[in-house]
Amino acid sequence: MLSEIMAAVRETGRLIRQADISKMAIRQKTSKRDLCTACDIEVQAQLFDKLAELMPEAQFIGEEQKNQPMSSGWCFVVDPIDGTSNFAHDFHHSCISVALVKDNTPVIGVVYNPYLDELFYAEKGSGAYLNGMPIHVNRVGLEDSIVGFGTCPYDLEYMQDTFALAQRVFEKSMDIRRTGSGALDLCYVASGRLDMFFELILRPWDYAAGSVIVTEAGGKITTVDDQPVNLRRDCSVVAGCEQAHAEFLKVYSDYKQG
Ligand code: IPD
Ligand code: CA
Ligand code: CA
């Protein structure tokens, strides 16, 4: 199943790589920051068909459709383009994210950056890989970490906390980064390109695939309150090696206590 999902995702990635954004219809969803392009719709439709062929009994949850709550059993959780504002700006840092979930637990994660032809993937219990090579999180403390973070662009009520925390983390780390794709941020943590990542609210399709990949790469992923991430709802996400993760949670709780 993993290799079939990987093939489907790779093939669909062509739609993103070959897209001409200057000619594309772009719609605003909840705000000017929250975009949906014709390519998001096309990628999702193509994945829907390909994944349904692989596992007809599985539910399909995708960002660009109205979804039913996740039922028990098998379910695909799909972000057709993670990093849509990057895509709409021709920034070339976006990906397709597909998780296969069984009874609310992700068992396969596949994240594909078509611009670099980089395929990150993991199956529960079998390690994490980038284009066939095993990947691992870095074992460093916060002090030596480059920390990626997301700005919760569609939920401005998190803005104050996000930037205050980013400042604190910046003071205690090596540096911070904002790339515009949460799913790739998680894969970058898994592969040691980033040491840590946090965002105060994400949707299941942003982190479902990345969560298996981080865990299989030896990392830890939880909410900022140190609870397991739960695919049935939106939640905060913190990912990194054990040490950096724990040190971030301390920074967060100190911040919260004022
Ligand atoms: C967004 C990206 C972004 C993150 C947002 C996500 P989208 O997903 O992952 O990095 O900050 O919270 O919603 O809308 O590009 O699929
Ligand atoms: Ca997303
Ligand atoms: Ca998306």
Short mmCIF file of C-alpha atoms and ligand atoms in Angstrom, two decimals:
data_model
loop_
_atom_site.label_atom_id
_atom_site.label_comp_id
_atom_site.label_asym_id
_atom_site.label_seq_id
_atom_site.Cartn_x
_atom_site.Cartn_y
_atom_site.Cartn_z
CA MET A 1 0.00 0.00 0.00
CA LEU A 2 2.82 2.45 0.87
CA SER A 3 4.47 2.15 -2.53
CA GLU A 4 1.14 2.51 -4.31
CA ILE A 5 0.31 5.66 -2.36
CA MET A 6 3.79 7.01 -3.11
CA ALA A 7 3.30 6.38 -6.83
CA ALA A 8 -0.09 8.12 -6.80
CA VAL A 9 1.30 11.14 -4.96
CA ARG A 10 4.39 11.42 -7.15
CA GLU A 11 2.33 11.27 -10.32
CA THR A 12 -0.15 13.87 -9.06
CA GLY A 13 2.76 16.15 -8.11
CA ARG A 14 3.21 16.85 -11.82
CA LEU A 15 0.09 19.04 -11.69
CA ILE A 16 1.83 21.33 -9.20
CA ARG A 17 5.21 21.36 -10.92
CA GLN A 18 3.72 22.12 -14.35
CA ALA A 19 1.12 24.64 -13.19
CA ASP A 20 1.17 28.13 -14.67
CA ILE A 21 0.11 30.20 -11.70
CA SER A 22 -0.18 33.40 -13.77
CA LYS A 23 -3.18 31.90 -15.61
CA MET A 24 -4.79 30.14 -12.69
CA ALA A 25 -8.12 30.87 -10.99
CA ILE A 26 -7.54 31.70 -7.31
CA ARG A 27 -10.34 32.02 -4.78
CA GLN A 28 -10.21 33.50 -1.27
CA LYS A 29 -11.78 31.28 1.37
CA THR A 30 -12.06 32.68 4.92
CA SER A 31 -9.75 35.69 4.30
CA LYS A 32 -7.24 37.18 1.86
CA ARG A 33 -4.60 34.87 3.37
CA ASP A 34 -6.65 31.72 2.89
CA LEU A 35 -6.50 30.74 -0.79
CA CYS A 36 -7.70 27.91 -2.94
CA THR A 37 -6.39 27.63 -6.51
CA ALA A 38 -7.74 25.56 -9.37
CA CYS A 39 -4.70 23.35 -8.86
CA ASP A 40 -5.65 22.55 -5.21
CA ILE A 41 -9.00 21.30 -6.54
CA GLU A 42 -7.47 19.33 -9.41
CA VAL A 43 -4.83 17.66 -7.23
CA GLN A 44 -7.45 16.69 -4.66
CA ALA A 45 -9.80 15.27 -7.33
CA GLN A 46 -7.00 13.22 -8.89
CA LEU A 47 -5.90 11.86 -5.51
CA PHE A 48 -9.48 11.07 -4.59
CA ASP A 49 -9.79 8.86 -7.69
CA LYS A 50 -6.39 7.18 -7.36
CA LEU A 51 -6.68 6.50 -3.62
CA ALA A 52 -10.26 5.22 -3.97
CA GLU A 53 -8.95 2.68 -6.48
CA LEU A 54 -6.31 1.53 -3.98
CA MET A 55 -8.72 1.22 -1.05
CA PRO A 56 -12.39 1.70 -1.95
CA GLU A 57 -13.55 1.13 1.63
CA ALA A 58 -11.50 4.04 3.03
CA GLN A 59 -13.09 7.37 3.92
CA PHE A 60 -11.52 10.40 2.18
CA ILE A 61 -10.95 13.62 4.14
CA GLY A 62 -9.51 16.46 2.08
CA GLU A 63 -8.98 20.14 2.79
CA GLU A 64 -10.88 21.40 -0.25
CA GLN A 65 -14.17 19.59 0.32
CA LYS A 66 -16.89 19.42 2.95
CA ASN A 67 -15.91 16.57 5.27
CA GLN A 68 -17.81 14.21 7.51
CA PRO A 69 -16.25 13.58 10.93
CA MET A 70 -13.59 10.88 10.75
CA SER A 71 -15.19 7.48 11.23
CA SER A 72 -13.44 4.43 12.65
CA GLY A 73 -11.71 2.11 10.19
CA TRP A 74 -9.59 3.28 7.27
CA CYS A 75 -9.36 6.90 6.20
CA PHE A 76 -7.16 8.96 3.88
CA VAL A 77 -6.39 12.46 5.19
CA VAL A 78 -5.22 14.65 2.33
CA ASP A 79 -3.85 18.14 1.90
CA PRO A 80 -3.69 18.54 -1.90
CA ILE A 81 -1.33 21.51 -1.64
CA ASP A 82 0.22 22.38 1.70
CA GLY A 83 1.75 25.81 1.27
CA THR A 84 -0.93 27.23 -1.03
CA SER A 85 0.15 30.85 -0.49
CA ASN A 86 3.70 29.80 -1.46
CA PHE A 87 2.23 28.08 -4.53
CA ALA A 88 0.20 31.17 -5.48
CA HIS A 89 3.40 33.25 -5.24
CA ASP A 90 5.41 30.76 -7.30
CA PHE A 91 7.71 30.35 -4.26
CA HIS A 92 8.39 26.65 -5.01
CA HIS A 93 8.05 25.39 -1.45
CA SER A 94 4.80 23.40 -1.29
CA CYS A 95 3.84 19.75 -1.11
CA ILE A 96 1.14 17.11 -1.28
CA SER A 97 0.45 15.47 2.07
CA VAL A 98 -1.35 12.12 2.35
CA ALA A 99 -1.87 10.07 5.50
CA LEU A 100 -3.53 6.69 5.74
CA VAL A 101 -5.26 6.45 9.10
CA LYS A 102 -6.67 3.41 10.89
CA ASP A 103 -9.08 4.05 13.78
CA ASN A 104 -7.82 7.62 14.27
CA THR A 105 -4.13 6.60 14.22
CA PRO A 106 -1.99 7.48 11.20
CA VAL A 107 -0.16 4.39 9.95
CA ILE A 108 1.33 5.74 6.70
CA GLY A 109 2.52 9.27 5.91
CA VAL A 110 3.62 10.47 2.47
CA VAL A 111 4.70 14.07 1.80
CA TYR A 112 5.95 15.06 -1.65
CA ASN A 113 7.67 18.28 -2.72
CA PRO A 114 7.36 18.17 -6.52
CA TYR A 115 9.74 21.09 -7.11
CA LEU A 116 12.69 19.22 -5.59
CA ASP A 117 11.32 15.75 -6.33
CA GLU A 118 11.63 14.97 -2.62
CA LEU A 119 9.40 12.22 -1.28
CA PHE A 120 9.27 11.86 2.52
CA TYR A 121 7.47 8.79 3.82
CA ALA A 122 7.03 6.49 6.76
CA GLU A 123 4.99 3.49 7.78
CA LYS A 124 4.33 2.90 11.47
CA GLY A 125 7.07 0.67 12.88
CA SER A 126 9.30 0.77 9.76
CA GLY A 127 11.30 4.00 10.02
CA ALA A 128 11.16 7.21 8.00
CA TYR A 129 12.73 7.86 4.60
CA LEU A 130 13.52 10.57 2.09
CA ASN A 131 13.81 9.25 -1.48
CA GLY A 132 14.81 5.82 -0.17
CA MET A 133 17.35 6.99 2.43
CA PRO A 134 16.58 6.64 6.17
CA ILE A 135 16.11 9.95 7.99
CA HIS A 136 16.41 10.85 11.69
CA VAL A 137 15.72 13.87 13.87
CA ASN A 138 18.73 15.75 15.21
CA ARG A 139 19.54 15.14 18.85
CA VAL A 140 20.20 18.69 20.04
CA GLY A 141 18.97 21.02 22.75
CA LEU A 142 16.97 24.17 22.04
CA GLU A 143 20.12 26.27 22.38
CA ASP A 144 21.62 24.63 19.27
CA SER A 145 18.33 24.38 17.36
CA ILE A 146 16.99 26.02 14.25
CA VAL A 147 13.28 26.24 14.97
CA GLY A 148 10.57 26.36 12.32
CA PHE A 149 7.23 27.83 13.25
CA GLY A 150 3.87 28.55 11.63
CA THR A 151 2.00 31.83 11.96
CA CYS A 152 -1.57 30.39 12.11
CA PRO A 153 -2.44 32.72 9.20
CA TYR A 154 -6.15 31.81 9.17
CA ASP A 155 -6.68 32.16 12.93
CA LEU A 156 -5.54 35.62 13.95
CA GLU A 157 -6.51 35.07 17.58
CA TYR A 158 -3.20 33.15 17.86
CA MET A 159 -1.09 35.98 16.42
CA GLN A 160 -0.06 37.61 19.70
CA ASP A 161 1.00 34.35 21.34
CA THR A 162 2.71 33.08 18.19
CA PHE A 163 5.00 36.07 17.78
CA ALA A 164 5.66 36.47 21.51
CA LEU A 165 6.66 32.80 21.64
CA ALA A 166 8.72 33.09 18.47
CA GLN A 167 10.66 35.91 20.11
CA ARG A 168 11.30 33.85 23.25
CA VAL A 169 12.32 30.85 21.18
CA PHE A 170 14.59 33.03 19.06
CA GLU A 171 16.31 34.27 22.24
CA LYS A 172 16.91 30.70 23.43
CA SER A 173 17.79 29.00 20.13
CA MET A 174 20.17 29.39 17.21
CA ASP A 175 17.58 30.94 14.88
CA ILE A 176 13.98 30.67 13.68
CA ARG A 177 12.38 30.00 10.25
CA ARG A 178 8.93 30.47 8.69
CA THR A 179 8.68 28.42 5.48
CA GLY A 180 4.91 28.48 4.72
CA SER A 181 4.33 24.71 4.69
CA GLY A 182 3.63 22.97 7.99
CA ALA A 183 3.73 19.51 6.40
CA LEU A 184 7.21 20.15 4.97
CA ASP A 185 8.31 21.72 8.27
CA LEU A 186 7.50 18.43 10.00
CA CYS A 187 9.46 16.49 7.35
CA TYR A 188 12.35 18.92 7.76
CA VAL A 189 12.35 18.15 11.49
CA ALA A 190 12.26 14.43 10.68
CA SER A 191 15.26 14.79 8.37
CA GLY A 192 17.29 17.12 10.61
CA ARG A 193 17.03 20.18 8.36
CA LEU A 194 15.11 21.83 11.18
CA ASP A 195 15.55 20.82 14.82
CA MET A 196 12.11 21.80 16.03
CA PHE A 197 8.75 23.07 14.84
CA PHE A 198 5.73 24.64 16.50
CA GLU A 199 2.40 26.11 15.40
CA LEU A 200 -0.44 27.00 17.76
CA ILE A 201 -3.23 25.67 15.55
CA LEU A 202 -3.14 23.24 12.63
CA ARG A 203 -5.75 21.11 10.84
CA PRO A 204 -5.46 17.32 10.67
CA TRP A 205 -4.47 17.40 6.95
CA ASP A 206 -1.54 19.71 7.80
CA TYR A 207 0.08 17.33 10.28
CA ALA A 208 -1.40 13.81 9.84
CA ALA A 209 1.26 12.53 7.42
CA GLY A 210 4.07 14.53 9.04
CA SER A 211 3.24 13.12 12.46
CA VAL A 212 4.04 9.52 11.38
CA ILE A 213 7.18 10.70 9.60
CA VAL A 214 8.46 12.60 12.68
CA THR A 215 7.67 9.74 15.04
CA GLU A 216 9.32 7.15 12.79
CA ALA A 217 12.37 9.42 12.48
CA GLY A 218 12.78 9.19 16.27
CA GLY A 219 11.09 12.48 17.13
CA LYS A 220 8.32 13.51 19.45
CA ILE A 221 5.13 15.27 18.38
CA THR A 222 2.49 16.58 20.79
CA THR A 223 0.35 19.63 21.42
CA VAL A 224 1.82 22.57 23.37
CA ASP A 225 0.13 21.08 26.46
CA ASP A 226 2.05 17.86 25.93
CA GLN A 227 -1.07 15.95 24.85
CA PRO A 228 -1.09 13.52 21.92
CA VAL A 229 -2.13 15.18 18.65
CA ASN A 230 -5.64 14.03 17.81
CA LEU A 231 -6.73 13.76 14.18
CA ARG A 232 -10.37 14.28 15.08
CA ARG A 233 -9.78 17.97 15.81
CA ASP A 234 -7.59 20.97 15.07
CA CYS A 235 -4.76 21.33 17.55
CA SER A 236 -1.40 22.91 18.29
CA VAL A 237 1.69 20.98 17.21
CA VAL A 238 5.20 20.82 18.66
CA ALA A 239 7.77 18.47 17.07
CA GLY A 240 11.43 17.77 17.68
CA CYS A 241 13.80 15.42 19.44
CA GLU A 242 12.99 14.60 23.07
CA GLN A 243 15.31 17.27 24.50
CA ALA A 244 14.42 20.21 22.24
CA HIS A 245 10.73 19.28 22.54
CA ALA A 246 10.89 19.30 26.36
CA GLU A 247 12.80 22.59 26.41
CA PHE A 248 10.24 24.21 24.11
CA LEU A 249 7.36 23.06 26.35
CA LYS A 250 9.13 24.74 29.29
CA VAL A 251 9.43 28.00 27.30
CA TYR A 252 5.73 27.74 26.45
CA SER A 253 4.59 27.09 30.03
CA ASP A 254 6.81 29.91 31.39
CA TYR A 255 5.28 32.21 28.77
CA LYS A 256 1.75 31.15 29.70
CA GLN A 257 2.41 31.71 33.40
CA GLY A 258 3.58 35.24 32.54
C1 IPD B 1 -1.00 26.09 5.80
C2 IPD B 1 0.50 25.90 5.82
C3 IPD B 1 1.14 26.97 6.67
C4 IPD B 1 0.57 26.97 8.08
C5 IPD B 1 -0.93 27.07 8.06
C6 IPD B 1 -1.51 25.95 7.21
P1 IPD B 1 -2.25 25.47 3.53
O1 IPD B 1 -1.62 25.12 4.99
O2 IPD B 1 0.84 24.64 6.33
O3 IPD B 1 2.52 26.77 6.80
O4 IPD B 1 1.09 28.07 8.78
O5 IPD B 1 -1.40 26.97 9.38
O6 IPD B 1 -2.90 26.05 7.21
O7 IPD B 1 -3.42 26.37 3.76
O8 IPD B 1 -1.18 26.10 2.73
O9 IPD B 1 -2.66 24.12 3.06
CA CA B 2 -2.22 22.76 4.89
CA CA B 3 -3.87 23.06 1.56
#
